[in-house]
């Protein structure tokens, strides 16, 4: 995350910016080349700026040539070099500027001429007033003002500029209609007031009287008037100009105040110039020549026009305020966008850092946890490994103590050995239990029991220890404490607390056990008057592997951890109160009734209780009860006497541990024929080849495990019937073992008596299918039972081929897809009879039926059931039924 937070944030920012860009159209840059600088152009420039404002995708670069041709040419070339998208030019003069404009046009830059023209056709569009028409209107109005007769002085603009030429032509055209109106003087004043004043002064020196002065713009008309007034010439002279700008001292005011007789509005309309430019740039339709409408201004309309203009100005001012606000908001919006992007980036970075930190901490935690787990796994594996050698120690000791005549010293030595092996077993079991709880694999086995009775019984088991150690027991129990809980785990909790109390209470001390019922919960308190626990250690006593009094070496730190784990597993808790030197008080709280599967529903509990308690040894200091060895069943009793060799079933032992193999063999050999295999593969092939009557297999073997072996055998039609007993040191293999079809399961260390009883039990269960041959159809069909189906299939084959005297075991075995030996072993195992015996019994039973039905001779019947000799048939019949075929049954 840390690695991609930054790029991700940048990508996001980039996307945000792109998004905002994507919403705008293509951006255009337009160059504007003004020929000069004056109030008319200022107004125009302002309108162009407004137009630029209304188009977000437009940037104008406005330059002024200051009435200088060369400067304007240079400006235009500069714009071409900048590759502007469009050029707007007001050419200073016709001829001089044309080549530069043609260059732009050739560079595929659209060119708009405004106000003034060139003498070239190479431009994209023109926009401006019709100067010829303006000239004509002014000429006509002048003639009218002069009453069709008078002398006129014409003050012209820059020589060579198109408005000067066109306005002149227009006026002269209009005056043609008034031959009595004569132009008596003319000068060029370059559109400037000062120049006009100077030129007029010069002209006055030679000029006789005149009636009117027509300036080609207002400024020049005013300049000429100043010259006339300065020279003290005529006072009734009519002055006329063009532009009619609505600014202070401009044409409109001049007309209103009588300084000028008339003017003509020369429109600027920068807005229309910009719109034309945008149409061209955006490929919209436009006209090539655009003439702006205009009007004559006289004293009659000057005031009105000024008022209108004032109104417009105010509106514009308001608009400007609004525009300012919009600008502010837009700027704020832009800033906010950037802030937002930064906030998002910072947020993502913080998120990235936090995530990285989290990963680092959890990785560290995982490493520590992994190391702990590895240690625990090592303990667990070691504990499992202990189980096998412990089996090989404890069981021989048990057998020696049970069977061998011993003197007192030998017996007490053996008992000492057995006690200490049990200590080891208890430790191993506790480690494994703790691990199971941690892995969530420990299951509760719920039963209904009276805790009062159980507590009494469990505490009684400790009485010898109390006596030996000179401790007093105080028991305080209510009348009855019905519970639904895991009795075995509750017992172990109490055992551990009592063991602990005994360990740390010196001779003469008291240990009390008290149980109470409150709000559906039982409280079991085990208190002692022993050495107590230091305050600093109190909070750790339930931690696994924590020793209460580390220095005295008592305890492993597992017992109390087990108490806590089992209490919590049952939805309860355990607590401790203690002061150093003042004893300790442990309190278990458990719910009286727990929900969940009861003992009967629990699959693991299908194993007999003897086995379940087999791996749960007593606390080490308790004298084992010498009479607690598993009680012998009649079958086991029988097994104490060796079985005669001819009846001996064949048992296959599969275990990779040679010692276990040999030990189990030594246990079984007095009663069974033994076959051994060192691993799963060998076990499988020997089982298939020899079809033993029972198989004992270890679960944990390299290669094919006992579970795999069992699964393979159970899926096989030939050997699927063989009962399999699995041995393992891992309690969690139990469910797996039953799932794979094993018939029984024993946890190491196991008792030899239990093992023998279990094998015997499994073998005797297999005799029932004999019944299939006891009559024609006495056994109700059970199609789900593969063994029964097999036996029935054999019987059907025999019945099918009964008349065939050559019918033999090989033929039927081949038809059933197995060897003669396999068929023999399987049938023998399932029914107790060999195939030959079964064939003969079937034939004889059919013969008996036929004879009872009558209508056939003995010889006929004997042939029909497949006997080749009637005398042999009679002999067999008599052997089987105890009567000759000719006699009726009693
Ligand atoms: C402004 C101006 C106007 C005149 C126009 C002619 O620069 O001189 O006074 O009408 O140009 O192009």
Tab-separated table of N, CA and C in Angstrom, residues 601-679:
chain	number	residue	atom	x	y	z
A	601	UNK	N	-24.987	-38.157	21.084
A	601	UNK	CA	-24.895	-37.692	19.697
A	601	UNK	C	-23.458	-37.557	19.241
A	602	UNK	N	-22.556	-37.602	20.182
A	602	UNK	CA	-21.182	-37.296	19.845
A	602	UNK	C	-20.481	-38.513	19.248
A	603	UNK	N	-20.082	-38.325	18.012
A	603	UNK	CA	-19.506	-39.449	17.292
A	603	UNK	C	-18.279	-40.027	17.981
A	604	UNK	N	-17.469	-39.120	18.526
A	604	UNK	CA	-16.241	-39.572	19.167
A	604	UNK	C	-16.543	-40.501	20.342
A	605	UNK	N	-17.743	-40.354	20.865
A	605	UNK	CA	-18.077	-41.145	22.041
A	605	UNK	C	-18.525	-42.566	21.706
A	606	UNK	N	-18.477	-42.936	20.432
A	606	UNK	CA	-18.848	-44.306	20.102
A	606	UNK	C	-17.798	-45.275	20.612
A	607	UNK	N	-16.649	-44.733	20.987
A	607	UNK	CA	-15.630	-45.606	21.567
A	607	UNK	C	-16.010	-45.889	23.020
A	608	UNK	N	-15.683	-47.064	23.497
A	608	UNK	CA	-16.096	-47.408	24.850
A	608	UNK	C	-15.420	-46.511	25.879
A	609	UNK	N	-16.064	-46.280	27.029
A	609	UNK	CA	-15.497	-45.401	28.052
A	609	UNK	C	-14.118	-45.852	28.495
A	610	UNK	N	-13.892	-47.151	28.478
A	610	UNK	CA	-12.580	-47.638	28.919
A	610	UNK	C	-11.480	-47.005	28.088
A	611	UNK	N	-11.773	-46.860	26.795
A	611	UNK	CA	-10.750	-46.276	25.931
A	611	UNK	C	-10.587	-44.788	26.186
A	612	UNK	N	-11.769	-44.127	26.377
A	612	UNK	CA	-11.725	-42.683	26.575
A	612	UNK	C	-10.898	-42.317	27.797
A	613	UNK	N	-11.027	-43.092	28.853
A	613	UNK	CA	-10.280	-42.735	30.062
A	613	UNK	C	-8.885	-43.339	30.052
A	614	UNK	N	-8.656	-44.129	29.042
A	614	UNK	CA	-7.389	-44.838	28.966
A	614	UNK	C	-6.188	-43.910	28.938
A	615	UNK	N	-6.357	-42.763	28.292
A	615	UNK	CA	-5.208	-41.863	28.140
A	615	UNK	C	-5.240	-40.746	29.162
A	616	UNK	N	-6.132	-40.831	30.132
A	616	UNK	CA	-6.248	-39.735	31.091
A	616	UNK	C	-5.794	-40.225	32.469
A	617	UNK	N	-4.500	-40.205	32.723
A	617	UNK	CA	-3.970	-40.808	33.945
A	617	UNK	C	-4.274	-39.962	35.175
A	618	UNK	N	-4.143	-40.579	36.281
A	618	UNK	CA	-4.391	-39.921	37.562
A	618	UNK	C	-3.256	-38.963	37.886
A	619	UNK	N	-3.528	-37.997	38.776
A	619	UNK	CA	-2.434	-37.142	39.234
A	619	UNK	C	-1.309	-37.992	39.827
A	620	UNK	N	-0.109	-37.490	39.679
A	620	UNK	CA	1.066	-38.300	39.974
A	620	UNK	C	1.186	-38.758	41.424
A	621	UNK	N	0.686	-37.910	42.363
A	621	UNK	CA	0.923	-38.300	43.753
A	621	UNK	C	-0.141	-39.247	44.274
A	622	UNK	N	-1.144	-39.543	43.456
A	622	UNK	CA	-2.178	-40.465	43.916
A	622	UNK	C	-1.692	-41.890	43.738
A	623	UNK	N	-1.855	-42.683	44.772
A	623	UNK	CA	-1.495	-44.091	44.641
A	623	UNK	C	-2.446	-44.721	43.653
A	624	UNK	N	-1.960	-45.318	42.622
A	624	UNK	CA	-2.890	-45.959	41.709
A	624	UNK	C	-3.604	-47.100	42.415
A	625	UNK	N	-4.893	-47.213	42.085
A	625	UNK	CA	-5.663	-48.306	42.645
A	625	UNK	C	-5.273	-49.571	41.911
A	626	UNK	N	-4.714	-50.518	42.655
A	626	UNK	CA	-4.183	-51.716	41.987
A	626	UNK	C	-5.268	-52.527	41.319
A	627	UNK	N	-6.504	-52.251	41.653
A	627	UNK	CA	-7.588	-53.025	41.037
A	627	UNK	C	-8.235	-52.316	39.880
A	628	UNK	N	-7.642	-51.256	39.392
A	628	UNK	CA	-8.314	-50.483	38.355
A	628	UNK	C	-7.991	-50.925	36.937
A	629	UNK	N	-7.280	-51.994	36.761
A	629	UNK	CA	-7.001	-52.472	35.405
A	629	UNK	C	-8.319	-52.824	34.735
A	630	UNK	N	-8.364	-52.689	33.402
A	630	UNK	CA	-9.625	-52.938	32.713
A	630	UNK	C	-10.190	-54.314	33.062
A	631	UNK	N	-11.497	-54.325	33.295
A	631	UNK	CA	-12.137	-55.587	33.638
A	631	UNK	C	-12.158	-56.477	32.401
A	632	UNK	N	-11.946	-57.750	32.611
A	632	UNK	CA	-11.895	-58.642	31.455
A	632	UNK	C	-13.295	-59.064	31.052
A	633	UNK	N	-13.563	-58.965	29.754
A	633	UNK	CA	-14.844	-59.450	29.249
A	633	UNK	C	-14.725	-60.956	29.082
A	634	UNK	N	-15.863	-61.651	28.909
A	634	UNK	CA	-15.751	-63.101	28.709
A	634	UNK	C	-14.824	-63.432	27.550
A	635	UNK	N	-14.900	-62.562	26.478
A	635	UNK	CA	-14.035	-62.827	25.319
A	635	UNK	C	-12.572	-62.719	25.714
A	636	UNK	N	-12.260	-61.680	26.478
A	636	UNK	CA	-10.875	-61.472	26.861
A	636	UNK	C	-10.415	-62.614	27.760
A	637	UNK	N	-11.367	-63.020	28.592
A	637	UNK	CA	-11.040	-64.142	29.456
A	637	UNK	C	-10.633	-65.353	28.649
A	638	UNK	N	-11.447	-65.567	27.611
A	638	UNK	CA	-11.175	-66.718	26.765
A	638	UNK	C	-9.800	-66.570	26.126
A	639	UNK	N	-9.457	-65.321	25.826
A	639	UNK	CA	-8.197	-65.091	25.140
A	639	UNK	C	-6.989	-65.300	26.047
A	640	UNK	N	-7.246	-65.314	27.338
A	640	UNK	CA	-6.096	-65.571	28.202
A	640	UNK	C	-5.594	-67.000	28.007
A	641	UNK	N	-6.477	-67.835	27.466
A	641	UNK	CA	-6.030	-69.177	27.096
A	641	UNK	C	-5.765	-69.202	25.605
A	642	UNK	N	-4.601	-69.702	25.209
A	642	UNK	CA	-4.271	-69.697	23.779
A	642	UNK	C	-5.322	-70.435	22.962
A	643	UNK	N	-5.561	-69.912	21.744
A	643	UNK	CA	-6.549	-70.505	20.839
A	643	UNK	C	-5.904	-71.665	20.103
A	644	UNK	N	-6.652	-72.778	19.923
A	644	UNK	CA	-6.068	-73.901	19.172
A	644	UNK	C	-5.674	-73.465	17.764
A	645	UNK	N	-4.534	-73.964	17.232
A	645	UNK	CA	-3.982	-73.475	15.965
A	645	UNK	C	-4.952	-73.574	14.793
A	646	UNK	N	-5.772	-74.640	14.708
A	646	UNK	CA	-6.615	-74.777	13.509
A	646	UNK	C	-7.720	-73.724	13.418
A	647	UNK	N	-8.086	-73.099	14.518
A	647	UNK	CA	-9.154	-72.104	14.488
A	647	UNK	C	-8.608	-70.687	14.436
A	648	UNK	N	-7.322	-70.563	14.328
A	648	UNK	CA	-6.729	-69.237	14.528
A	648	UNK	C	-6.983	-68.308	13.340
A	649	UNK	N	-7.640	-67.182	13.607
A	649	UNK	CA	-7.796	-66.187	12.537
A	649	UNK	C	-6.446	-65.540	12.231
A	650	UNK	N	-6.406	-64.961	11.028
A	650	UNK	CA	-5.155	-64.306	10.591
A	650	UNK	C	-5.286	-62.792	10.822
A	651	UNK	N	-4.331	-62.213	11.579
A	651	UNK	CA	-4.372	-60.766	11.842
A	651	UNK	C	-3.137	-60.112	11.225
A	652	UNK	N	-3.395	-59.036	10.481
A	652	UNK	CA	-2.283	-58.294	9.853
A	652	UNK	C	-1.979	-57.070	10.726
A	653	UNK	N	-0.692	-56.933	11.109
A	653	UNK	CA	-0.282	-55.749	11.897
A	653	UNK	C	0.549	-54.850	10.994
A	654	UNK	N	0.091	-53.604	10.823
A	654	UNK	CA	0.820	-52.653	9.959
A	654	UNK	C	1.293	-51.498	10.834
A	655	UNK	N	2.607	-51.410	11.026
A	655	UNK	CA	3.148	-50.306	11.834
A	655	UNK	C	4.597	-50.097	11.430
A	656	UNK	N	4.991	-48.842	11.236
A	656	UNK	CA	6.372	-48.584	10.823
A	656	UNK	C	7.322	-48.691	12.020
A	657	UNK	N	6.794	-48.629	13.220
A	657	UNK	CA	7.656	-48.742	14.400
A	657	UNK	C	7.835	-50.227	14.745
A	658	UNK	N	9.083	-50.664	14.601
A	658	UNK	CA	9.360	-52.090	14.746
A	658	UNK	C	8.996	-52.601	16.147
A	659	UNK	N	9.300	-51.753	17.146
A	659	UNK	CA	9.039	-52.193	18.521
A	659	UNK	C	7.549	-52.353	18.777
A	660	UNK	N	6.767	-51.387	18.276
A	660	UNK	CA	5.323	-51.486	18.480
A	660	UNK	C	4.803	-52.733	17.752
A	661	UNK	N	5.310	-52.911	16.526
A	661	UNK	CA	4.886	-54.053	15.717
A	661	UNK	C	5.134	-55.354	16.486
A	662	UNK	N	6.355	-55.434	16.998
A	662	UNK	CA	6.710	-56.678	17.682
A	662	UNK	C	5.936	-56.837	18.986
A	663	UNK	N	5.696	-55.696	19.643
A	663	UNK	CA	4.974	-55.772	20.908
A	663	UNK	C	3.534	-56.234	20.665
A	664	UNK	N	2.895	-55.619	19.700
A	664	UNK	CA	1.506	-56.004	19.393
A	664	UNK	C	1.476	-57.471	18.958
A	665	UNK	N	2.483	-57.849	18.179
A	665	UNK	CA	2.548	-59.251	17.717
A	665	UNK	C	2.666	-60.190	18.923
A	666	UNK	N	3.520	-59.762	19.867
A	666	UNK	CA	3.717	-60.632	21.037
A	666	UNK	C	2.424	-60.784	21.840
A	667	UNK	N	1.592	-59.738	21.793
A	667	UNK	CA	0.322	-59.815	22.510
A	667	UNK	C	-0.657	-60.755	21.813
A	668	UNK	N	-0.632	-60.715	20.491
A	668	UNK	CA	-1.658	-61.431	19.722
A	668	UNK	C	-1.277	-62.865	19.380
A	669	UNK	N	0.009	-63.122	19.353
A	669	UNK	CA	0.474	-64.397	18.800
A	669	UNK	C	-0.071	-65.635	19.529
A	670	UNK	N	-0.391	-65.565	20.823
A	670	UNK	CA	-0.962	-66.776	21.430
A	670	UNK	C	-2.336	-67.123	20.858
A	671	UNK	N	-3.007	-66.157	20.237
A	671	UNK	CA	-4.386	-66.394	19.817
A	671	UNK	C	-4.606	-66.346	18.317
A	672	UNK	N	-3.712	-65.666	17.607
A	672	UNK	CA	-3.953	-65.455	16.172
A	672	UNK	C	-2.701	-65.779	15.379
A	673	UNK	N	-2.945	-66.070	14.098
A	673	UNK	CA	-1.805	-66.121	13.176
A	673	UNK	C	-1.513	-64.682	12.800
A	674	UNK	N	-0.229	-64.365	12.741
A	674	UNK	CA	0.121	-62.950	12.545
A	674	UNK	C	0.861	-62.748	11.238
A	675	UNK	N	0.492	-61.646	10.620
A	675	UNK	CA	1.153	-61.201	9.400
A	675	UNK	C	1.573	-59.769	9.702
A	676	UNK	N	2.807	-59.364	9.335
A	676	UNK	CA	3.168	-57.970	9.644
A	676	UNK	C	3.562	-57.233	8.375
A	677	UNK	N	3.408	-55.906	8.424
A	677	UNK	CA	3.836	-55.053	7.301
A	677	UNK	C	4.443	-53.805	7.893
A	678	UNK	N	5.504	-53.291	7.210
A	678	UNK	CA	6.244	-52.166	7.795
A	678	UNK	C	5.692	-50.810	7.369
A	679	UNK	N	4.814	-50.795	6.387
A	679	UNK	CA	4.186	-49.512	6.026
A	679	UNK	C	2.853	-49.774	5.322
